[in-house]
Amino acid sequence: MKDPRISQLAKNLINYSVSIKPGENLLIELFDSGDELASELIRECYRAGANPFLSIKSRKLMKDLIMNTSKEHMLALSSFEADRMKKMHAYIAIRGALNSSEWSDIPEDKLSIYMKNWSKPVHSDIRGPHTKRCVMRYPSHAMAQMAGMSMERFEDFFFDVCCLDYSNMDKAMNPLKELMDKTDKVKIRGKDTDLSFSIKNLPAIKCSGEANIPDGEVYTAPVKDSVEGYITYNTPSEYQGFTYENIKLEFSKGKIIKATANDTERINRIFDTDEGARYVGEFAIGVNPYITKPMKDTLFDEKIMGSFHFTPGSSYDDCFNGNKSAVHWDLVFIQTPEYGGGEIWFDDVLVRKNGLFVLKELEGLNPENLK
């Protein structure tokens, strides 16, 4: 028997998240699992009078491609993918990972070739700026295990998160966007964390179910050379198949001058990918009321209620601070009491304390008002 929540999610994705119009082309890209949702998306796309395209990928088979690749090979593959992406008006990715560590044994030089010559030209340079898009996960036993839940409980959690009223969240974000748009100085305090930077003249962007599902963040970017201080992230992060923990970054004039973690040598190789990898491309505040603890999946963890993420690497075109990189790594710091608390200040005014907004106009973003 078909789960009615899958049909509802498909309707939300087609009609709200990417807002498909008659005659438009939609690429549905399926990774590993999620056939039921892909099937519903195809039906909803046809109902909207649009044209569905389907690409089915396996992370295991992609690993086999990357393991012995060359720059010329990746450029040839990306040329094919890029030509197709240029013809799309919208893109939905369903990522139902069977093993989040599948790529952990790919040599770093091969991963770098893939990132620079396939991922960046197709997804960062074409898909990001030129298509309506939504990237999402799909429940799998591997994801349930990472979240520490049974499969049944994880599915309930997943549909709560993905099917909440994102239009209500969008309206509640307006006061925060307005405040961030006129803010210059940001100060962040927390356990082993003391950061200051400017966001002056960089726009705040609402993320309320249109580019990602789950969603729930408002992001901007720091002025590239303004970041000073240090941050010790309290959320583990899986990147290219390896889980990093106890990440501490120190900044001077915007640049990461020192980075340590459970594998300090390995993390510094990431930050040495290119010049932009040691600068920050995004600062975002997470507000999803159903996501309260990390599960080593960035798409969920960066939306944790009471969190923020501070992202080494490339900035987005709609909030461009001048930083470009093949890296864009959303590293998360949670400020709720159980994770040590913390404060966010805008122009010397306390905005959020221990994960809850304290300004009257922002209280609509506290969890009790978003569920």
Short mmCIF file of C-alpha atoms in Angstrom, two decimals:
data_model
loop_
_atom_site.label_atom_id
_atom_site.label_comp_id
_atom_site.label_asym_id
_atom_site.label_seq_id
_atom_site.Cartn_x
_atom_site.Cartn_y
_atom_site.Cartn_z
CA MET A 1 0.00 0.00 0.00
CA LYS A 2 1.39 3.40 -1.03
CA ASP A 3 2.24 5.78 1.80
CA PRO A 4 0.06 8.88 1.30
CA ARG A 5 2.85 11.02 2.77
CA ILE A 6 4.99 10.29 -0.31
CA SER A 7 2.26 11.63 -2.59
CA GLN A 8 1.89 14.74 -0.44
CA LEU A 9 5.64 15.32 -0.46
CA ALA A 10 5.75 14.98 -4.25
CA LYS A 11 2.95 17.55 -4.62
CA ASN A 12 4.80 19.95 -2.32
CA LEU A 13 8.05 19.53 -4.23
CA ILE A 14 6.50 20.08 -7.67
CA ASN A 15 4.04 22.84 -6.82
CA TYR A 16 5.91 24.73 -4.08
CA SER A 17 9.61 23.89 -3.95
CA VAL A 18 10.40 24.14 -7.69
CA SER A 19 7.05 25.61 -8.76
CA ILE A 20 6.94 23.77 -12.08
CA LYS A 21 5.17 25.53 -14.96
CA PRO A 22 3.66 23.99 -18.13
CA GLY A 23 6.28 23.22 -20.76
CA GLU A 24 9.24 23.32 -18.38
CA ASN A 25 11.86 20.57 -18.19
CA LEU A 26 12.49 18.91 -14.81
CA LEU A 27 15.48 16.66 -14.17
CA ILE A 28 14.84 14.14 -11.37
CA GLU A 29 18.16 12.68 -10.25
CA LEU A 30 17.91 9.59 -8.06
CA PHE A 31 20.82 8.37 -5.95
CA ASP A 32 20.68 4.81 -4.59
CA SER A 33 17.05 4.71 -3.37
CA GLY A 34 13.78 6.60 -3.47
CA ASP A 35 11.99 4.98 -6.42
CA GLU A 36 8.56 5.54 -4.84
CA LEU A 37 9.09 9.29 -4.56
CA ALA A 38 10.61 9.52 -8.06
CA SER A 39 7.54 7.78 -9.47
CA GLU A 40 5.21 10.23 -7.74
CA LEU A 41 7.31 13.18 -8.94
CA ILE A 42 7.06 11.99 -12.54
CA ARG A 43 3.26 11.77 -12.23
CA GLU A 44 3.00 15.21 -10.60
CA CYS A 45 5.27 16.71 -13.24
CA TYR A 46 3.00 15.43 -16.02
CA ARG A 47 -0.07 16.75 -14.14
CA ALA A 48 1.57 20.17 -14.13
CA GLY A 49 1.99 20.00 -17.93
CA ALA A 50 5.78 19.77 -17.68
CA ASN A 51 8.40 17.34 -19.01
CA PRO A 52 10.11 14.96 -16.57
CA PHE A 53 13.63 13.70 -17.21
CA LEU A 54 15.15 10.94 -15.08
CA SER A 55 18.75 10.13 -14.14
CA ILE A 56 19.52 7.18 -11.86
CA LYS A 57 22.90 7.09 -10.15
CA SER A 58 24.64 4.79 -7.68
CA ARG A 59 27.24 6.17 -5.28
CA LYS A 60 28.99 2.79 -5.44
CA LEU A 61 29.24 2.93 -9.24
CA MET A 62 30.23 6.60 -9.16
CA LYS A 63 33.01 5.64 -6.78
CA ASP A 64 34.20 3.06 -9.30
CA LEU A 65 34.25 5.79 -11.96
CA ILE A 66 36.22 8.21 -9.79
CA MET A 67 38.77 5.74 -8.36
CA ASN A 68 40.91 5.63 -11.52
CA THR A 69 39.76 8.75 -13.33
CA SER A 70 41.76 11.55 -14.92
CA LYS A 71 41.06 15.23 -15.45
CA GLU A 72 40.35 14.58 -19.13
CA HIS A 73 37.89 11.81 -18.26
CA MET A 74 36.01 13.96 -15.73
CA LEU A 75 35.84 16.86 -18.16
CA ALA A 76 34.35 14.55 -20.79
CA LEU A 77 31.72 13.28 -18.35
CA SER A 78 30.92 16.76 -17.09
CA SER A 79 30.52 18.04 -20.67
CA PHE A 80 27.74 15.50 -21.22
CA GLU A 81 26.09 16.31 -17.88
CA ALA A 82 26.45 20.06 -18.44
CA ASP A 83 24.77 19.95 -21.85
CA ARG A 84 21.75 18.23 -20.28
CA MET A 85 21.64 20.54 -17.27
CA LYS A 86 21.62 23.62 -19.52
CA LYS A 87 18.32 22.39 -21.00
CA MET A 88 16.62 22.03 -17.60
CA HIS A 89 14.39 24.60 -15.95
CA ALA A 90 14.25 22.71 -12.64
CA TYR A 91 16.12 19.98 -10.79
CA ILE A 92 15.16 17.67 -7.93
CA ALA A 93 17.76 15.35 -6.38
CA ILE A 94 16.65 12.40 -4.25
CA ARG A 95 19.59 11.13 -2.24
CA GLY A 96 18.73 7.91 -0.46
CA ALA A 97 22.21 6.96 0.72
CA LEU A 98 22.75 3.28 1.41
CA ASN A 99 26.18 3.93 2.94
CA SER A 100 27.28 7.45 3.84
CA SER A 101 30.92 6.28 3.98
CA GLU A 102 30.90 4.74 0.50
CA TRP A 103 33.45 7.24 -0.79
CA SER A 104 35.77 7.11 2.24
CA ASP A 105 38.44 5.09 0.40
CA ILE A 106 38.59 7.20 -2.78
CA PRO A 107 42.09 8.76 -3.00
CA GLU A 108 41.99 12.47 -2.21
CA ASP A 109 43.62 13.46 -5.50
CA LYS A 110 40.86 11.64 -7.39
CA LEU A 111 38.15 13.30 -5.30
CA SER A 112 39.72 16.66 -6.07
CA ILE A 113 39.63 15.89 -9.80
CA TYR A 114 35.93 15.02 -9.49
CA MET A 115 35.08 18.13 -7.44
CA LYS A 116 36.89 20.57 -9.73
CA ASN A 117 36.00 19.06 -13.11
CA TRP A 118 32.53 17.51 -12.68
CA SER A 119 30.80 18.69 -9.55
CA LYS A 120 31.75 22.37 -9.81
CA PRO A 121 31.05 23.00 -13.52
CA VAL A 122 27.77 21.04 -13.57
CA HIS A 123 26.28 21.75 -10.17
CA SER A 124 27.94 24.93 -8.88
CA ASP A 125 28.30 26.82 -12.17
CA ILE A 126 25.14 25.70 -14.04
CA ARG A 127 22.56 24.06 -11.78
CA GLY A 128 22.94 26.44 -8.85
CA PRO A 129 22.59 29.77 -10.66
CA HIS A 130 20.31 28.74 -13.54
CA THR A 131 17.71 26.20 -12.37
CA LYS A 132 14.93 26.07 -9.84
CA ARG A 133 16.18 23.30 -7.62
CA CYS A 134 15.51 21.18 -4.59
CA VAL A 135 17.96 18.70 -3.09
CA MET A 136 16.62 16.23 -0.59
CA ARG A 137 17.28 12.99 1.23
CA TYR A 138 15.10 9.89 1.26
CA PRO A 139 14.74 7.53 4.23
CA SER A 140 17.09 4.57 4.26
CA HIS A 141 18.26 2.14 6.90
CA ALA A 142 21.69 3.80 6.82
CA MET A 143 20.16 7.21 7.58
CA ALA A 144 18.00 5.78 10.37
CA GLN A 145 21.10 4.22 11.89
CA MET A 146 23.02 7.51 11.71
CA ALA A 147 20.10 9.22 13.45
CA GLY A 148 19.99 6.52 16.13
CA MET A 149 16.39 5.61 15.30
CA SER A 150 14.39 2.63 14.15
CA MET A 151 13.37 2.78 10.49
CA GLU A 152 9.72 3.39 11.41
CA ARG A 153 10.57 6.21 13.80
CA PHE A 154 12.96 7.76 11.30
CA GLU A 155 10.31 7.73 8.57
CA ASP A 156 7.89 9.54 10.90
CA PHE A 157 10.62 12.08 11.72
CA PHE A 158 11.48 12.50 8.03
CA PHE A 159 7.91 13.24 6.93
CA ASP A 160 7.34 15.60 9.89
CA VAL A 161 10.42 17.54 8.84
CA CYS A 162 9.77 17.49 5.10
CA CYS A 163 6.02 18.10 5.08
CA LEU A 164 5.75 20.94 7.59
CA ASP A 165 4.16 24.22 6.50
CA TYR A 166 7.10 25.89 4.79
CA SER A 167 4.95 28.78 3.58
CA ASN A 168 4.35 29.70 7.25
CA MET A 169 8.07 29.43 7.93
CA ASP A 170 8.76 31.69 4.95
CA LYS A 171 6.58 34.47 6.41
CA ALA A 172 8.11 34.07 9.87
CA MET A 173 11.58 34.55 8.35
CA ASN A 174 10.82 38.04 7.01
CA PRO A 175 11.74 39.97 10.19
CA LEU A 176 15.04 38.08 10.51
CA LYS A 177 15.88 38.78 6.88
CA GLU A 178 15.09 42.47 7.34
CA LEU A 179 17.27 42.64 10.45
CA MET A 180 20.20 40.85 8.81
CA ASP A 181 19.95 43.08 5.73
CA LYS A 182 20.65 46.16 7.86
CA THR A 183 23.23 44.59 10.19
CA ASP A 184 26.93 45.36 10.03
CA LYS A 185 28.71 43.62 12.91
CA VAL A 186 28.03 40.08 14.10
CA LYS A 187 29.42 38.59 17.29
CA ILE A 188 29.04 34.94 18.23
CA ARG A 189 29.89 33.46 21.62
CA GLY A 190 29.82 29.84 22.76
CA LYS A 191 31.92 27.11 24.27
CA ASP A 192 35.49 27.55 23.00
CA THR A 193 34.11 29.98 20.41
CA ASP A 194 34.51 33.74 20.02
CA LEU A 195 33.87 35.09 16.52
CA SER A 196 33.33 38.53 15.07
CA PHE A 197 32.74 39.57 11.47
CA SER A 198 30.77 41.93 9.25
CA ILE A 199 27.83 41.14 6.97
CA LYS A 200 27.39 44.73 5.81
CA ASN A 201 25.78 45.11 2.36
CA LEU A 202 25.47 41.36 1.87
CA PRO A 203 21.85 40.23 1.42
CA ALA A 204 20.09 37.74 3.68
CA ILE A 205 18.44 34.87 1.80
CA LYS A 206 15.46 32.91 3.15
CA CYS A 207 15.54 29.12 2.73
CA SER A 208 12.05 27.85 3.33
CA GLY A 209 11.53 24.71 1.31
CA GLU A 210 12.36 25.94 -2.18
CA ALA A 211 15.98 24.82 -2.65
CA ASN A 212 16.26 22.05 -0.07
CA ILE A 213 13.98 19.65 1.76
CA PRO A 214 14.26 19.61 4.73
CA ASP A 215 14.81 23.34 5.00
CA GLY A 216 14.88 26.08 7.57
CA GLU A 217 17.70 28.62 7.49
CA VAL A 218 18.41 32.24 6.66
CA TYR A 219 21.86 32.76 5.21
CA THR A 220 24.19 35.54 4.23
CA ALA A 221 27.98 35.73 3.98
CA PRO A 222 30.68 37.50 5.95
CA VAL A 223 32.67 40.29 4.33
CA LYS A 224 35.52 38.13 3.07
CA ASP A 225 38.41 39.61 5.08
CA SER A 226 36.39 40.57 8.20
CA VAL A 227 36.36 37.29 10.16
CA GLU A 228 38.38 37.34 13.38
CA GLY A 229 38.57 34.92 16.29
CA TYR A 230 38.01 31.20 16.63
CA ILE A 231 35.26 28.59 16.56
CA THR A 232 35.14 25.03 17.90
CA TYR A 233 32.33 23.22 16.11
CA ASN A 234 30.29 20.91 18.36
CA THR A 235 28.72 18.88 15.55
CA PRO A 236 30.52 16.05 13.71
CA SER A 237 30.62 16.43 9.94
CA GLU A 238 30.92 13.76 7.27
CA TYR A 239 32.86 15.05 4.25
CA GLN A 240 33.84 12.91 1.28
CA GLY A 241 33.27 9.74 3.30
CA PHE A 242 35.25 10.68 6.44
CA THR A 243 33.69 11.91 9.69
CA TYR A 244 35.46 14.93 11.19
CA GLU A 245 35.05 15.80 14.86
CA ASN A 246 36.34 18.48 17.26
CA ILE A 247 37.00 20.88 14.39
CA LYS A 248 38.57 24.14 15.57
CA LEU A 249 39.32 26.99 13.18
CA GLU A 250 41.23 30.18 13.93
CA PHE A 251 40.81 33.25 11.71
CA SER A 252 42.79 36.38 10.97
CA LYS A 253 41.66 38.91 8.36
CA GLY A 254 39.09 36.40 7.13
CA LYS A 255 41.52 33.55 6.53
CA ILE A 256 41.75 30.23 8.36
CA ILE A 257 45.26 30.43 9.79
CA LYS A 258 45.00 27.29 11.91
CA ALA A 259 42.75 24.23 11.64
CA THR A 260 42.71 21.20 13.92
CA ALA A 261 40.42 18.17 14.16
CA ASN A 262 40.47 14.45 14.86
CA ASP A 263 42.59 14.23 11.69
CA THR A 264 44.39 17.55 11.47
CA GLU A 265 46.53 16.63 8.49
CA ARG A 266 43.52 15.47 6.48
CA ILE A 267 41.39 18.53 7.23
CA ASN A 268 44.19 20.88 6.23
CA ARG A 269 44.45 19.15 2.87
CA ILE A 270 40.80 20.11 2.30
CA PHE A 271 41.51 23.72 3.21
CA ASP A 272 44.48 23.66 0.84
CA THR A 273 42.29 22.62 -2.12
CA ASP A 274 42.48 26.18 -3.44
CA GLU A 275 42.89 29.71 -2.09
CA GLY A 276 39.17 30.18 -1.40
CA ALA A 277 38.89 27.09 0.79
CA ARG A 278 40.48 29.00 3.70
CA TYR A 279 37.90 31.79 3.57
CA VAL A 280 34.23 31.67 4.60
CA GLY A 281 31.46 31.79 2.01
CA GLU A 282 28.34 31.50 4.16
CA PHE A 283 26.93 32.33 7.58
CA ALA A 284 23.46 30.90 8.25
CA ILE A 285 21.01 30.55 11.13
CA GLY A 286 19.09 27.27 11.45
CA VAL A 287 15.44 27.21 12.58
CA ASN A 288 13.78 23.87 11.71
CA PRO A 289 11.74 22.95 14.82
CA TYR A 290 11.77 19.19 14.19
CA ILE A 291 15.56 18.87 13.81
CA THR A 292 17.17 19.11 17.23
CA LYS A 293 20.28 16.91 17.13
CA PRO A 294 22.93 16.04 14.54
CA MET A 295 22.85 12.90 12.42
CA LYS A 296 26.02 13.48 10.33
CA ASP A 297 23.95 14.50 7.32
CA THR A 298 24.56 18.11 6.35
CA LEU A 299 21.17 18.62 4.72
CA PHE A 300 19.54 17.94 8.10
CA ASP A 301 22.24 19.16 10.49
CA GLU A 302 22.57 22.65 8.99
CA LYS A 303 18.84 23.25 9.71
CA ILE A 304 18.99 22.28 13.41
CA MET A 305 16.85 24.55 15.55
CA GLY A 306 19.13 26.80 17.59
CA SER A 307 22.17 26.24 15.37
CA PHE A 308 24.20 28.28 12.93
CA HIS A 309 26.66 27.18 10.29
CA PHE A 310 29.84 28.93 9.28
CA THR A 311 30.99 27.61 5.94
CA PRO A 312 34.55 27.50 4.61
CA GLY A 313 34.66 27.75 0.85
CA SER A 314 32.66 29.22 -1.98
CA SER A 315 29.92 31.78 -1.49
CA TYR A 316 26.61 31.65 -3.37
CA ASP A 317 25.94 33.86 -6.39
CA ASP A 318 22.91 35.47 -4.73
CA CYS A 319 25.06 36.50 -1.76
CA PHE A 320 28.50 36.75 -3.29
CA ASN A 321 31.28 37.99 -1.04
CA GLY A 322 33.99 37.48 -3.65
CA ASN A 323 35.07 34.04 -2.49
CA LYS A 324 35.25 31.17 -4.97
CA SER A 325 36.34 27.62 -4.23
CA ALA A 326 35.69 24.00 -5.18
CA VAL A 327 34.91 23.57 -1.45
CA HIS A 328 31.66 24.55 0.26
CA TRP A 329 31.60 22.84 3.65
CA ASP A 330 28.67 23.59 5.96
CA LEU A 331 30.08 23.15 9.47
CA VAL A 332 27.50 23.41 12.27
CA PHE A 333 27.57 24.88 15.78
CA ILE A 334 24.54 24.21 18.01
CA GLN A 335 23.75 26.80 20.70
CA THR A 336 20.96 25.08 22.65
CA PRO A 337 21.65 24.47 26.37
CA GLU A 338 22.36 20.75 25.98
CA TYR A 339 25.19 21.66 23.59
CA GLY A 340 26.69 24.33 25.83
CA GLY A 341 24.52 27.32 24.86
CA GLY A 342 25.72 30.49 23.22
CA GLU A 343 24.75 33.93 21.95
CA ILE A 344 24.41 35.77 18.65
CA TRP A 345 24.68 39.57 18.64
CA PHE A 346 23.88 41.95 15.75
CA ASP A 347 25.39 45.43 16.10
CA ASP A 348 25.77 44.92 19.88
CA VAL A 349 22.13 43.81 20.33
CA LEU A 350 21.48 40.29 21.63
CA VAL A 351 19.41 38.45 19.01
CA ARG A 352 19.46 34.81 20.09
CA LYS A 353 20.46 33.20 23.39
CA ASN A 354 20.84 29.47 23.99
CA GLY A 355 19.14 28.73 20.70
CA LEU A 356 16.02 30.88 21.18
CA PHE A 357 15.34 34.29 19.65
CA VAL A 358 14.93 36.98 22.29
CA LEU A 359 13.72 39.88 20.14
CA LYS A 360 9.92 40.17 20.01
CA GLU A 361 9.79 40.46 16.22
CA LEU A 362 11.77 37.21 15.83
CA GLU A 363 9.79 35.03 18.23
CA GLY A 364 7.79 33.59 15.32
CA LEU A 365 10.90 31.57 14.46
CA ASN A 366 11.06 29.84 17.83
CA PRO A 367 10.05 26.16 17.61
CA GLU A 368 6.63 26.41 19.26
CA ASN A 369 5.52 28.82 16.53
CA LEU A 370 6.74 26.81 13.53
CA LYS A 371 5.31 23.35 14.25
#
